[in-house]
Structures are given as C-alpha cells and as structure tokens.
XYZ file of N, CA and C in Angstrom:
747
model
N 174.786 10.272 181.233
C 175.601 11.505 181.272
C 175.659 11.979 182.723
N 176.893 12.307 183.190
C 177.005 12.696 184.578
C 176.513 14.132 184.778
N 176.171 14.512 185.991
C 175.617 15.853 186.269
C 176.541 16.978 185.836
N 177.839 16.883 186.001
C 178.776 17.957 185.610
C 178.710 18.206 184.126
N 178.703 17.156 183.353
C 178.618 17.297 181.888
C 177.295 17.933 181.495
N 176.201 17.573 182.144
C 174.890 18.126 181.830
C 174.849 19.627 182.091
N 175.465 20.094 183.200
C 175.483 21.530 183.497
C 176.262 22.297 182.451
N 177.429 21.739 181.993
C 178.236 22.431 180.974
C 177.468 22.576 179.672
N 176.723 21.563 179.275
C 175.934 21.641 178.032
C 174.812 22.676 178.145
N 174.189 22.759 179.319
C 173.098 23.724 179.513
C 173.609 25.162 179.415
N 174.760 25.419 180.051
C 175.350 26.768 179.986
C 175.725 27.124 178.565
N 176.301 26.172 177.823
C 176.695 26.429 176.426
C 175.473 26.776 175.577
N 174.356 26.055 175.775
C 173.134 26.325 175.002
C 172.576 27.713 175.318
N 172.606 28.144 176.598
C 172.096 29.449 176.997
C 172.902 30.574 176.364
N 174.236 30.445 176.384
C 175.105 31.460 175.780
C 174.826 31.578 174.290
N 174.622 30.444 173.623
C 174.349 30.453 172.185
C 173.045 31.173 171.890
N 172.021 30.970 172.742
C 170.726 31.629 172.526
C 170.848 33.130 172.674
N 171.621 33.596 173.661
C 171.820 35.034 173.860
C 172.521 35.657 172.671
N 173.532 34.942 172.123
C 174.288 35.467 170.990
C 173.387 35.588 169.765
N 172.513 34.595 169.564
C 171.599 34.642 168.410
C 170.599 35.784 168.557
N 170.089 36.011 169.794
C 169.068 37.036 170.019
C 169.650 38.437 170.008
N 170.915 38.612 170.362
C 171.516 39.946 170.508
C 171.413 40.801 169.265
N 171.714 40.300 168.072
C 171.617 41.160 166.893
C 170.218 41.690 166.672
N 169.172 40.859 166.919
C 167.802 41.305 166.720
C 167.455 42.427 167.685
N 167.826 42.333 168.950
C 167.553 43.358 169.951
C 168.269 44.666 169.614
N 169.541 44.538 169.199
C 170.326 45.731 168.854
C 169.714 46.444 167.663
N 169.261 45.643 166.688
C 168.649 46.261 165.505
C 167.391 47.017 165.886
N 166.586 46.420 166.804
C 165.366 47.089 167.255
C 165.694 48.383 167.980
N 166.727 48.361 168.844
C 167.113 49.564 169.576
C 167.586 50.654 168.642
N 168.343 50.263 167.592
C 168.788 51.273 166.623
C 167.600 51.884 165.897
N 166.585 51.088 165.610
C 165.415 51.602 164.896
C 164.668 52.624 165.736
N 164.604 52.420 167.049
C 163.907 53.346 167.932
C 164.710 54.619 168.140
N 166.014 54.490 168.292
C 166.854 55.644 168.615
C 167.167 56.498 167.400
N 167.143 55.937 166.208
C 167.542 56.669 165.007
C 166.492 56.490 163.912
N 165.336 57.219 164.046
C 164.294 57.091 163.030
C 164.793 57.583 161.684
N 164.218 57.034 160.629
C 164.622 57.424 159.282
C 164.140 58.819 158.933
N 164.614 59.432 157.876
C 164.199 60.777 157.459
C 162.734 60.805 157.053
N 162.084 62.023 157.197
C 160.690 62.163 156.811
C 160.513 62.056 155.308
N 159.246 61.925 154.929
C 158.910 61.792 153.512
C 158.569 63.169 152.942
N 159.292 63.627 151.929
C 158.987 64.929 151.325
C 157.595 64.920 150.699
N 156.905 66.054 150.793
C 155.607 66.226 150.172
C 155.614 67.517 149.370
N 155.082 67.484 148.173
C 155.047 68.664 147.309
C 153.657 68.760 146.686
N 153.057 69.949 146.769
C 151.712 70.177 146.231
C 151.789 71.332 145.231
N 151.524 71.064 143.955
C 151.602 72.127 142.936
C 150.654 73.288 143.218
N 149.408 72.977 143.645
C 148.431 74.032 143.912
C 147.610 73.673 145.139
N 147.625 74.548 146.125
C 146.834 74.382 147.346
C 145.837 75.529 147.407
N 144.554 75.220 147.469
C 143.513 76.250 147.467
C 142.608 76.088 148.674
N 141.764 77.083 148.884
C 140.830 76.979 149.990
C 140.061 78.260 150.209
N 139.248 78.249 151.277
C 138.460 79.419 151.650
C 138.543 79.588 153.163
N 138.610 80.846 153.617
C 138.653 81.161 155.040
C 137.324 81.800 155.427
N 136.661 81.221 156.434
C 135.359 81.693 156.889
C 135.423 82.122 158.345
N 134.588 83.106 158.690
C 134.438 83.531 160.078
C 133.678 82.435 160.823
N 134.260 81.905 161.890
C 133.647 80.793 162.609
C 132.333 81.189 163.274
N 132.123 82.477 163.526
C 130.902 82.932 164.189
C 129.780 83.232 163.208
N 130.129 83.885 162.092
C 129.103 84.317 161.144
C 129.015 83.439 159.900
N 130.071 82.684 159.619
C 130.106 81.885 158.394
C 130.449 82.685 157.156
N 130.708 83.989 157.322
C 131.015 84.853 156.187
C 132.490 84.741 155.791
N 132.790 84.988 154.493
C 134.195 84.956 154.055
C 135.022 86.014 154.782
N 136.269 85.687 155.049
C 137.192 86.623 155.690
C 138.152 87.153 154.635
N 138.147 88.458 154.436
C 139.014 89.096 153.446
C 140.365 89.471 154.052
N 141.352 89.586 153.185
C 142.682 90.077 153.572
C 143.332 89.225 154.652
N 142.975 87.963 154.728
C 143.624 87.049 155.665
C 144.923 86.541 155.052
N 146.022 86.686 155.754
C 147.297 86.158 155.282
C 147.315 84.643 155.460
N 147.659 83.927 154.389
C 147.727 82.468 154.415
C 149.115 82.071 153.923
N 149.784 81.175 154.643
C 151.141 80.818 154.212
C 151.508 79.386 154.590
N 152.388 78.826 153.764
C 153.038 77.536 154.022
C 154.522 77.769 153.811
N 155.308 77.726 154.884
C 156.727 78.035 154.762
C 156.923 79.455 154.254
N 157.653 79.585 153.152
C 157.906 80.909 152.569
C 156.869 81.280 151.525
N 155.948 80.384 151.203
C 154.878 80.670 150.256
C 153.769 81.401 150.990
N 153.388 82.575 150.487
C 152.435 83.411 151.209
C 151.472 84.080 150.235
N 150.222 84.257 150.680
C 149.224 84.936 149.865
C 148.187 85.541 150.802
N 147.119 86.121 150.246
C 146.044 86.695 151.050
C 144.707 86.351 150.409
N 143.675 86.238 151.243
C 142.353 85.901 150.730
C 141.740 87.084 149.980
N 140.904 86.771 148.996
C 140.222 87.808 148.223
C 138.869 88.142 148.856
N 138.029 88.858 148.132
C 136.746 89.299 148.675
C 135.825 88.128 149.002
N 136.055 86.981 148.373
C 135.260 85.780 148.646
C 135.915 84.884 149.705
N 137.015 85.357 150.281
C 137.706 84.595 151.304
C 138.569 83.477 150.756
N 138.750 83.423 149.439
C 139.489 82.323 148.837
C 140.974 82.665 148.689
N 141.787 81.600 148.657
C 143.225 81.767 148.482
C 143.761 80.650 147.596
N 144.965 80.886 147.074
C 145.657 79.889 146.262
C 147.152 80.011 146.501
N 147.781 78.880 146.819
C 149.220 78.832 147.018
C 149.826 77.868 146.008
N 150.879 78.304 145.327
C 151.532 77.498 144.305
C 152.828 76.884 144.843
N 153.093 75.656 144.405
C 154.379 74.982 144.643
C 154.769 74.966 146.116
N 153.865 74.468 146.955
C 154.165 74.334 148.376
C 154.844 72.987 148.635
N 155.680 72.932 149.665
C 156.379 71.691 149.981
C 156.648 71.622 151.475
N 156.886 70.388 151.941
C 157.191 70.174 153.345
C 157.706 68.764 153.547
N 157.790 68.345 154.788
C 158.226 66.997 155.143
C 157.094 66.319 155.913
N 156.599 65.206 155.380
C 155.489 64.433 155.940
C 154.137 65.151 155.775
N 154.116 66.465 155.928
C 152.868 67.222 155.796
C 153.192 68.694 155.568
N 152.225 69.436 155.016
C 152.343 70.886 154.892
C 151.757 71.520 156.149
N 152.406 72.542 156.683
C 151.883 73.287 157.825
C 151.276 74.581 157.289
N 149.954 74.612 157.223
C 149.234 75.772 156.690
C 148.831 76.676 157.849
N 149.151 77.983 157.736
C 148.872 78.919 158.820
C 148.187 80.172 158.289
N 147.403 80.823 159.174
C 146.739 82.070 158.815
C 147.017 83.114 159.886
N 146.907 84.394 159.477
C 147.167 85.479 160.419
C 146.505 86.759 159.905
N 145.780 87.448 160.817
C 145.208 88.755 160.513
C 144.689 89.362 161.791
N 144.751 90.687 161.906
C 144.134 91.329 163.057
C 142.637 91.010 163.040
N 142.050 90.933 164.221
C 140.629 90.633 164.300
C 140.304 89.162 164.409
N 141.344 88.288 164.297
C 141.113 86.847 164.368
C 142.269 86.171 165.094
N 141.959 85.051 165.749
C 143.007 84.259 166.369
C 143.816 83.549 165.284
N 145.115 83.361 165.494
C 145.921 82.613 164.523
C 145.396 81.188 164.376
N 145.617 80.610 163.196
C 145.139 79.252 162.904
C 146.255 78.476 162.233
N 146.343 77.166 162.560
C 147.359 76.315 161.960
C 146.782 74.921 161.777
N 147.104 74.275 160.649
C 146.643 72.923 160.397
C 147.661 72.180 159.544
N 147.646 70.846 159.620
C 148.532 69.988 158.832
C 147.771 69.451 157.632
N 148.423 69.480 156.493
C 147.845 68.935 155.269
C 148.748 67.797 154.810
N 148.271 66.567 154.932
C 149.059 65.404 154.551
C 148.992 65.120 153.062
N 149.813 64.172 152.630
C 149.893 63.837 151.209
C 148.556 63.361 150.659
N 147.767 62.675 151.474
C 146.499 62.115 151.014
C 145.292 62.955 151.407
N 145.518 64.122 152.027
C 144.414 64.993 152.415
C 143.935 65.815 151.222
N 142.668 66.319 151.280
C 142.172 67.200 150.211
C 143.061 68.426 150.062
N 143.205 68.914 148.830
C 144.058 70.075 148.556
C 143.231 71.340 148.317
N 141.918 71.254 148.589
C 141.048 72.432 148.637
C 140.422 72.431 150.023
N 140.761 73.424 150.835
C 140.523 73.369 152.274
C 139.574 74.480 152.720
N 138.688 74.157 153.630
C 137.840 75.153 154.281
C 138.370 75.401 155.686
N 138.693 76.656 155.967
C 139.255 77.042 157.256
C 138.267 77.964 157.963
N 138.012 77.696 159.236
C 137.138 78.555 160.043
C 137.972 79.180 161.167
N 138.023 80.507 161.169
C 138.859 81.219 162.136
C 137.979 81.935 163.158
N 138.500 82.045 164.369
C 137.747 82.622 165.490
C 137.995 84.123 165.593
N 136.933 84.950 165.544
C 137.126 86.401 165.651
C 137.454 86.824 167.074
N 138.173 87.928 167.195
C 138.458 88.537 168.490
C 137.537 89.740 168.676
N 137.366 90.234 169.912
C 136.484 91.382 170.152
C 136.894 92.597 169.322
N 135.883 93.313 168.811
C 136.138 94.436 167.906
C 135.690 95.755 168.533
N 136.063 96.852 167.888
C 135.758 98.211 168.337
C 134.680 98.802 167.432
N 133.688 99.465 168.018
C 132.633 100.123 167.243
C 132.916 101.619 167.167
N 132.987 102.126 165.947
C 133.253 103.550 165.728
C 132.003 104.188 165.138
N 131.411 105.139 165.876
C 130.197 105.826 165.428
C 130.592 107.152 164.784
N 130.190 107.337 163.539
C 130.571 108.543 162.802
C 129.453 109.586 162.869
N 129.833 110.840 162.599
C 128.864 111.937 162.636
C 127.801 111.811 161.560
N 128.069 111.043 160.478
C 127.072 110.854 159.430
C 126.134 109.689 159.722
N 126.250 109.088 160.920
C 125.360 108.009 161.314
C 125.891 106.613 161.052
N 126.963 106.491 160.301
C 127.534 105.181 160.025
C 128.243 104.627 161.268
N 128.210 103.306 161.373
C 128.954 102.612 162.421
C 129.943 101.681 161.746
N 131.212 101.871 162.039
C 132.270 101.064 161.446
C 132.855 100.168 162.537
N 132.927 98.871 162.254
C 133.541 97.921 163.184
C 134.982 97.690 162.768
N 135.915 97.925 163.680
C 137.330 97.799 163.350
C 138.014 96.831 164.323
N 139.141 96.276 163.876
C 139.909 95.337 164.689
C 140.673 96.077 165.781
N 140.506 95.642 167.028
C 141.200 96.296 168.140
C 142.711 96.245 167.968
N 143.240 95.107 167.476
C 144.694 94.953 167.355
C 145.308 95.946 166.375
N 144.481 96.502 165.480
C 144.996 97.444 164.479
C 144.723 98.901 164.855
N 144.045 99.141 165.956
C 143.569 100.471 166.343
C 144.735 101.382 166.718
N 144.812 102.548 166.041
C 145.851 103.535 166.339
C 145.325 104.927 166.027
N 145.889 105.914 166.704
C 145.694 107.305 166.322
C 146.952 107.755 165.582
N 146.779 108.641 164.609
C 147.943 109.099 163.859
C 147.606 110.288 162.983
N 148.597 110.705 162.212
C 148.415 111.855 161.326
C 149.513 111.848 160.265
N 149.208 112.398 159.094
C 150.236 112.483 158.048
C 151.206 113.626 158.333
N 152.473 113.364 158.093
C 153.508 114.392 158.241
C 154.013 114.729 156.839
N 153.906 115.994 156.416
C 154.346 116.354 155.058
C 155.761 115.877 154.762
N 155.907 115.188 153.633
C 157.206 114.695 153.144
C 157.815 113.609 154.034
N 157.058 113.127 155.034
C 157.631 112.124 155.937
C 156.726 110.908 156.141
N 155.642 110.821 155.400
C 154.765 109.676 155.536
C 153.752 109.854 156.648
N 153.350 108.735 157.246
C 152.288 108.743 158.253
C 152.857 108.318 159.607
N 152.546 109.071 160.630
C 153.022 108.779 161.982
C 151.852 108.246 162.790
N 151.998 107.017 163.343
C 150.958 106.497 164.226
C 151.596 105.626 165.295
N 150.794 105.275 166.297
C 151.318 104.489 167.415
C 150.165 103.831 168.144
N 150.446 102.662 168.766
C 149.423 102.010 169.570
C 149.258 102.724 170.906
N 150.125 103.657 171.209
C 149.975 104.560 172.345
C 149.591 105.939 171.819
N 148.769 106.660 172.577
C 148.445 108.037 172.207
C 148.834 108.960 173.353
N 149.442 110.100 172.987
C 149.866 111.082 173.979
C 148.744 112.084 174.225
N 148.347 112.195 175.492
C 147.307 113.136 175.903
C 147.841 114.017 177.021
N 147.075 115.047 177.323
C 147.284 115.768 178.573
C 145.915 116.154 179.127
N 145.857 116.307 180.456
C 144.623 116.698 181.124
C 144.527 118.221 181.181
N 143.379 118.694 181.615
C 143.159 120.140 181.678
C 144.139 120.832 182.614
N 144.650 120.076 183.617
C 145.613 120.683 184.550
C 147.043 120.607 184.028
N 147.227 120.069 182.818
C 148.555 120.001 182.219
C 149.270 118.681 182.442
N 148.645 117.759 183.175
C 149.260 116.444 183.419
C 149.362 115.667 182.115
N 150.541 115.163 181.802
C 150.746 114.398 180.573
C 150.568 112.907 180.853
N 150.012 112.191 179.901
C 149.888 110.748 180.024
C 149.853 110.104 178.649
N 150.321 108.856 178.620
C 150.335 108.077 177.388
C 149.423 106.879 177.598
N 148.454 106.692 176.700
C 147.431 105.666 176.878
C 147.547 104.623 175.767
N 147.643 103.336 176.161
C 147.668 102.251 175.195
C 146.244 101.932 174.757
N 146.078 101.450 173.548
C 144.736 101.203 173.003
C 143.929 100.231 173.865
N 144.609 99.323 174.570
C 143.889 98.361 175.400
C 143.391 98.978 176.709
N 143.770 100.234 177.009
C 143.348 100.887 178.242
C 142.052 101.674 178.073
N 141.618 101.876 176.807
C 140.401 102.636 176.566
C 139.158 101.790 176.815
N 138.099 102.434 177.314
C 136.774 101.813 177.424
C 135.786 102.529 176.503
N 135.869 103.836 176.472
C 134.966 104.623 175.624
C 135.588 105.980 175.360
N 135.380 106.485 174.149
C 135.813 107.836 173.799
C 134.626 108.547 173.175
N 134.264 109.703 173.733
C 133.120 110.460 173.244
C 133.593 111.703 172.519
N 132.986 111.990 171.399
C 133.343 113.137 170.581
C 132.091 113.828 170.065
N 132.157 114.484 168.925
C 133.382 114.640 168.119
C 134.399 115.558 168.789
N 135.634 115.434 168.333
C 136.702 116.250 168.901
C 136.419 117.726 168.652
N 136.668 118.507 169.685
C 136.455 119.952 169.587
C 137.770 120.669 169.840
N 138.021 121.730 169.072
C 139.218 122.536 169.270
C 138.968 123.551 170.376
N 139.899 123.661 171.298
C 139.733 124.566 172.428
C 140.864 125.576 172.440
N 140.654 126.637 173.202
C 141.641 127.692 173.267
C 142.851 127.301 174.082
N 143.676 128.267 174.371
C 144.932 127.999 175.077
C 144.661 127.545 176.505
N 145.616 126.806 177.046
C 145.493 126.312 178.416
C 146.789 125.652 178.825
N 146.794 124.989 179.975
C 148.021 124.336 180.447
C 148.562 123.300 179.471
N 147.666 122.636 178.736
C 148.122 121.613 177.793
C 148.807 122.230 176.586
N 148.152 123.187 175.999
C 148.667 123.822 174.778
C 148.553 125.330 174.929
N 149.602 125.975 175.349
C 149.545 127.427 175.528
C 149.134 128.171 174.270
N 149.497 127.625 173.104
C 149.156 128.299 171.855
C 147.726 128.046 171.411
N 147.032 127.082 172.087
C 145.640 126.819 171.751
C 145.468 125.816 170.632
N 144.212 125.611 170.242
C 143.815 124.747 169.127
C 144.030 123.261 169.386
N 144.027 122.846 170.648
C 144.139 121.425 170.949
C 142.788 120.747 170.772
N 142.796 119.517 170.236
C 141.565 118.748 170.055
C 141.259 117.988 171.339
N 140.015 118.127 171.816
C 139.619 117.532 173.085
C 138.508 116.506 172.864
N 138.619 115.346 173.551
C 137.562 114.349 173.567
C 137.429 113.830 174.993
N 136.247 113.315 175.339
C 136.021 112.773 176.681
C 136.356 111.288 176.663
N 137.305 110.898 177.495
C 137.840 109.543 177.473
C 137.524 108.829 178.792
N 136.983 107.622 178.669
C 136.766 106.749 179.827
C 137.734 105.583 179.718
N 138.545 105.408 180.760
C 139.511 104.321 180.783
C 138.899 103.083 181.451
N 139.565 101.943 181.305
C 139.069 100.708 181.912
C 139.100 100.763 183.438
N 139.875 101.684 183.978
C 139.908 101.865 185.427
C 138.630 102.523 185.942
N 137.816 103.072 185.021
C 136.607 103.782 185.405
C 136.774 105.287 185.401
N 137.999 105.758 185.273
C 138.258 107.203 185.263
C 137.764 107.825 183.961
N 137.019 108.922 184.080
C 136.527 109.657 182.912
C 136.993 111.101 183.009
N 137.579 111.607 181.924
C 138.040 112.995 181.928
C 138.191 113.490 180.502
N 138.220 114.794 180.362
C 138.506 115.408 179.070
C 140.010 115.341 178.837
N 140.387 114.758 177.712
C 141.799 114.653 177.374
C 142.066 115.374 176.072
N 143.250 115.948 175.982
C 143.645 116.726 174.813
C 144.741 115.981 174.053
N 144.580 115.880 172.760
C 145.605 115.263 171.914
C 146.773 116.247 171.791
N 147.904 115.908 172.401
C 149.030 116.836 172.384
C 149.561 117.071 170.960
N 149.345 116.094 170.069
C 149.824 116.277 168.701
C 149.067 117.363 167.954
N 147.909 117.773 168.480
C 147.139 118.809 167.789
C 147.484 120.212 168.266
N 148.360 120.320 169.261
C 148.725 121.647 169.757
C 149.239 122.528 168.626
N 148.849 123.755 168.650
C 149.250 124.748 167.646
C 148.650 124.448 166.266
N 147.715 123.498 166.234
C 147.044 123.224 164.969
C 147.940 122.649 163.893
N 149.047 122.036 164.274
C 150.008 121.531 163.284
C 149.516 120.267 162.601
N 148.815 119.380 163.370
C 148.402 118.110 162.809
C 146.923 117.848 163.108
N 146.250 117.211 162.168
C 144.878 116.777 162.358
C 144.886 115.271 162.580
N 144.513 114.851 163.787
C 144.621 113.451 164.159
C 143.476 112.625 163.577
N 143.811 111.429 163.084
C 142.837 110.466 162.571
C 142.861 109.217 163.441
N 141.738 108.505 163.394
C 141.727 107.134 163.877
C 142.060 106.243 162.687
N 143.078 105.399 162.824
C 143.430 104.464 161.762
C 143.257 103.042 162.257
N 142.572 102.195 161.477
C 142.340 100.811 161.888
C 141.881 100.004 160.686
N 141.883 98.671 160.843
C 141.393 97.798 159.780
C 139.890 97.581 159.952
N 139.131 97.872 158.892
C 137.702 97.581 158.883
C 137.539 96.067 159.000
N 136.813 95.624 160.020
C 136.725 94.188 160.290
C 136.041 93.431 159.147
N 135.095 94.049 158.479
C 134.341 93.361 157.437
C 135.056 93.366 156.096
N 135.583 94.505 155.691
C 136.211 94.614 154.371
C 137.681 94.220 154.377
N 138.312 94.245 155.563
C 139.737 93.948 155.645
C 140.617 95.113 155.232
N 140.018 96.227 154.837
C 140.783 97.397 154.397
C 141.063 98.328 155.572
N 142.166 99.074 155.466
C 142.486 100.051 156.491
C 141.755 101.361 156.207
N 141.172 101.935 157.259
C 140.432 103.187 157.127
C 141.071 104.232 158.026
N 140.942 105.494 157.639
C 141.415 106.618 158.448
C 140.253 107.596 158.586
N 139.814 107.804 159.826
C 138.651 108.643 160.092
C 139.086 109.806 160.974
N 138.892 111.049 160.529
C 139.253 112.198 161.370
C 138.499 112.158 162.698
N 139.181 112.489 163.788
C 138.524 112.436 165.098
C 137.414 113.480 165.206
N 137.435 114.480 164.340
C 136.355 115.478 164.329
C 135.080 114.911 163.715
N 135.163 113.713 163.094
C 133.996 113.080 162.470
C 133.537 111.845 163.239
N 133.979 111.727 164.496
C 133.626 110.569 165.308
C 132.837 111.038 166.528
N 131.632 110.478 166.697
C 130.812 110.845 167.859
C 131.079 109.951 169.062
N 131.492 108.696 168.792
C 131.728 107.779 169.898
C 132.573 106.608 169.423
N 133.457 106.131 170.297
C 134.217 104.909 170.056
C 133.990 104.007 171.263
N 133.461 102.799 171.001
C 133.157 101.861 172.075
C 134.101 100.668 171.961
N 134.822 100.401 173.032
C 135.810 99.320 173.051
C 135.214 98.063 173.700
N 135.688 96.876 173.307
C 135.150 95.638 173.870
C 135.560 95.453 175.339
C-alpha cells in the first residue's frame, strides 16, 4: 500500500472514532448540566425533644417547624409534627427568644424521633422585692403598660427623661443595670404634674443617673417589665415598683 493511501485510511479511522465517542460525551455533559428532579420525602409523624445544650434541661415553648408545619415544645421539651414533606430531606428548624436558631436535615432513612440541643443566649436577672430572682430572655425584654380598651403597649425602646428635663430613648441592649424599686416623685422638669416613677439606670457606656419613665407622668400608667421567663417559657409582667434590681448580661 502506498503512503498516500495509508494516510487517507488513518484519517478516515480517526474521524470514525470521534463520531462514535461524541454521543457518549454529549450525554455525560447533559447529565452534569441538567440534573434530574429531587426525590420527594413524606413523613406522617416527626417527633423529638429539644434540650438546653448547656444544662441538658428540656426547653419549653420552643417553636419547631418544617415548611408550613409548625408546633411548640411542651413542658418536657417534646414536639410532634404531622404530615411533613420535602424534597430529598426535611429541613427542621427551631426558634425562640433566649436561644440561637437551629436547623437540621432529616433524610428519608434518618430516625424520625430526634434529639435537638440548642445554644442559650445571655439572659437578664430580675430581682424582686419578695426575694425571688427571675431569669428572662434579653430578646423579649420590654417595658410596657395596659391601656384601657386598647390592649397592651410595649416597646424594645423605653422613653425616659433626666432630672434636668433632657429626654432620651433607651434600647434594651443599652442597659447594664437598673436599680429600684421605682419610686414616685413630685413635680419637676420631667413631669410638671408629678408622680413620675424614677429608677437608677446604668448604661453600657458607664453613665449612671436617675431616669424617669415619661409614661408614668400624671400617674396615668403603671409601667411593668414584660419578658419571657427563660425557664418556663411563659411571658411575665412585673411592676417596676416590685423590682429591686435588673442585671443585664
């Protein structure tokens, strides 16, 4: 066979090999670029318990949810979710003041009774005049008061004024310590009509001064501390006249 004929046969064989290999390569590229749909997963009943990662104690009133299915833990920290579904896995999440959010994946072959350990956040200590100490969640801490026929008014900011009449609004994260119990004082620059409730407030800046709750001017409203009890998960309202000290983390 002459050299020219040999070269033509070699080129023909190479082209044929490329044509045979091309469909396999294209199929592989399509598989990488266009993955198939996920596998649906459905769980009739998903149960579990939520524990405090620091103390090991059950966490009450913890919101637990998968998609639109939502529930809350009971006094034993247990929960139950019915008819949960997802794709490839269930995304189980928790949320409550006093704890960091938590999220985990529950696959088709994973246990359907789950133990969850959540990390607590720093809490506030409230010392009452009767000697009790109540630990409350900082994220839920507010001052407020009931308004007749209008429900309850509260805010994460509290409006105060100083003895010289200077007004200021303090966010709950700015407090370091509040000393009481609150005392009613006569008229002054803050409240000309008198009856303002006064407590000694130390801010995180180090500034300490007597501050007056402007909402108590004229004796119209009795201010409470409202917050979630860290242990019971219940919301409590404590009159500021019954608080000797509030210590912030």
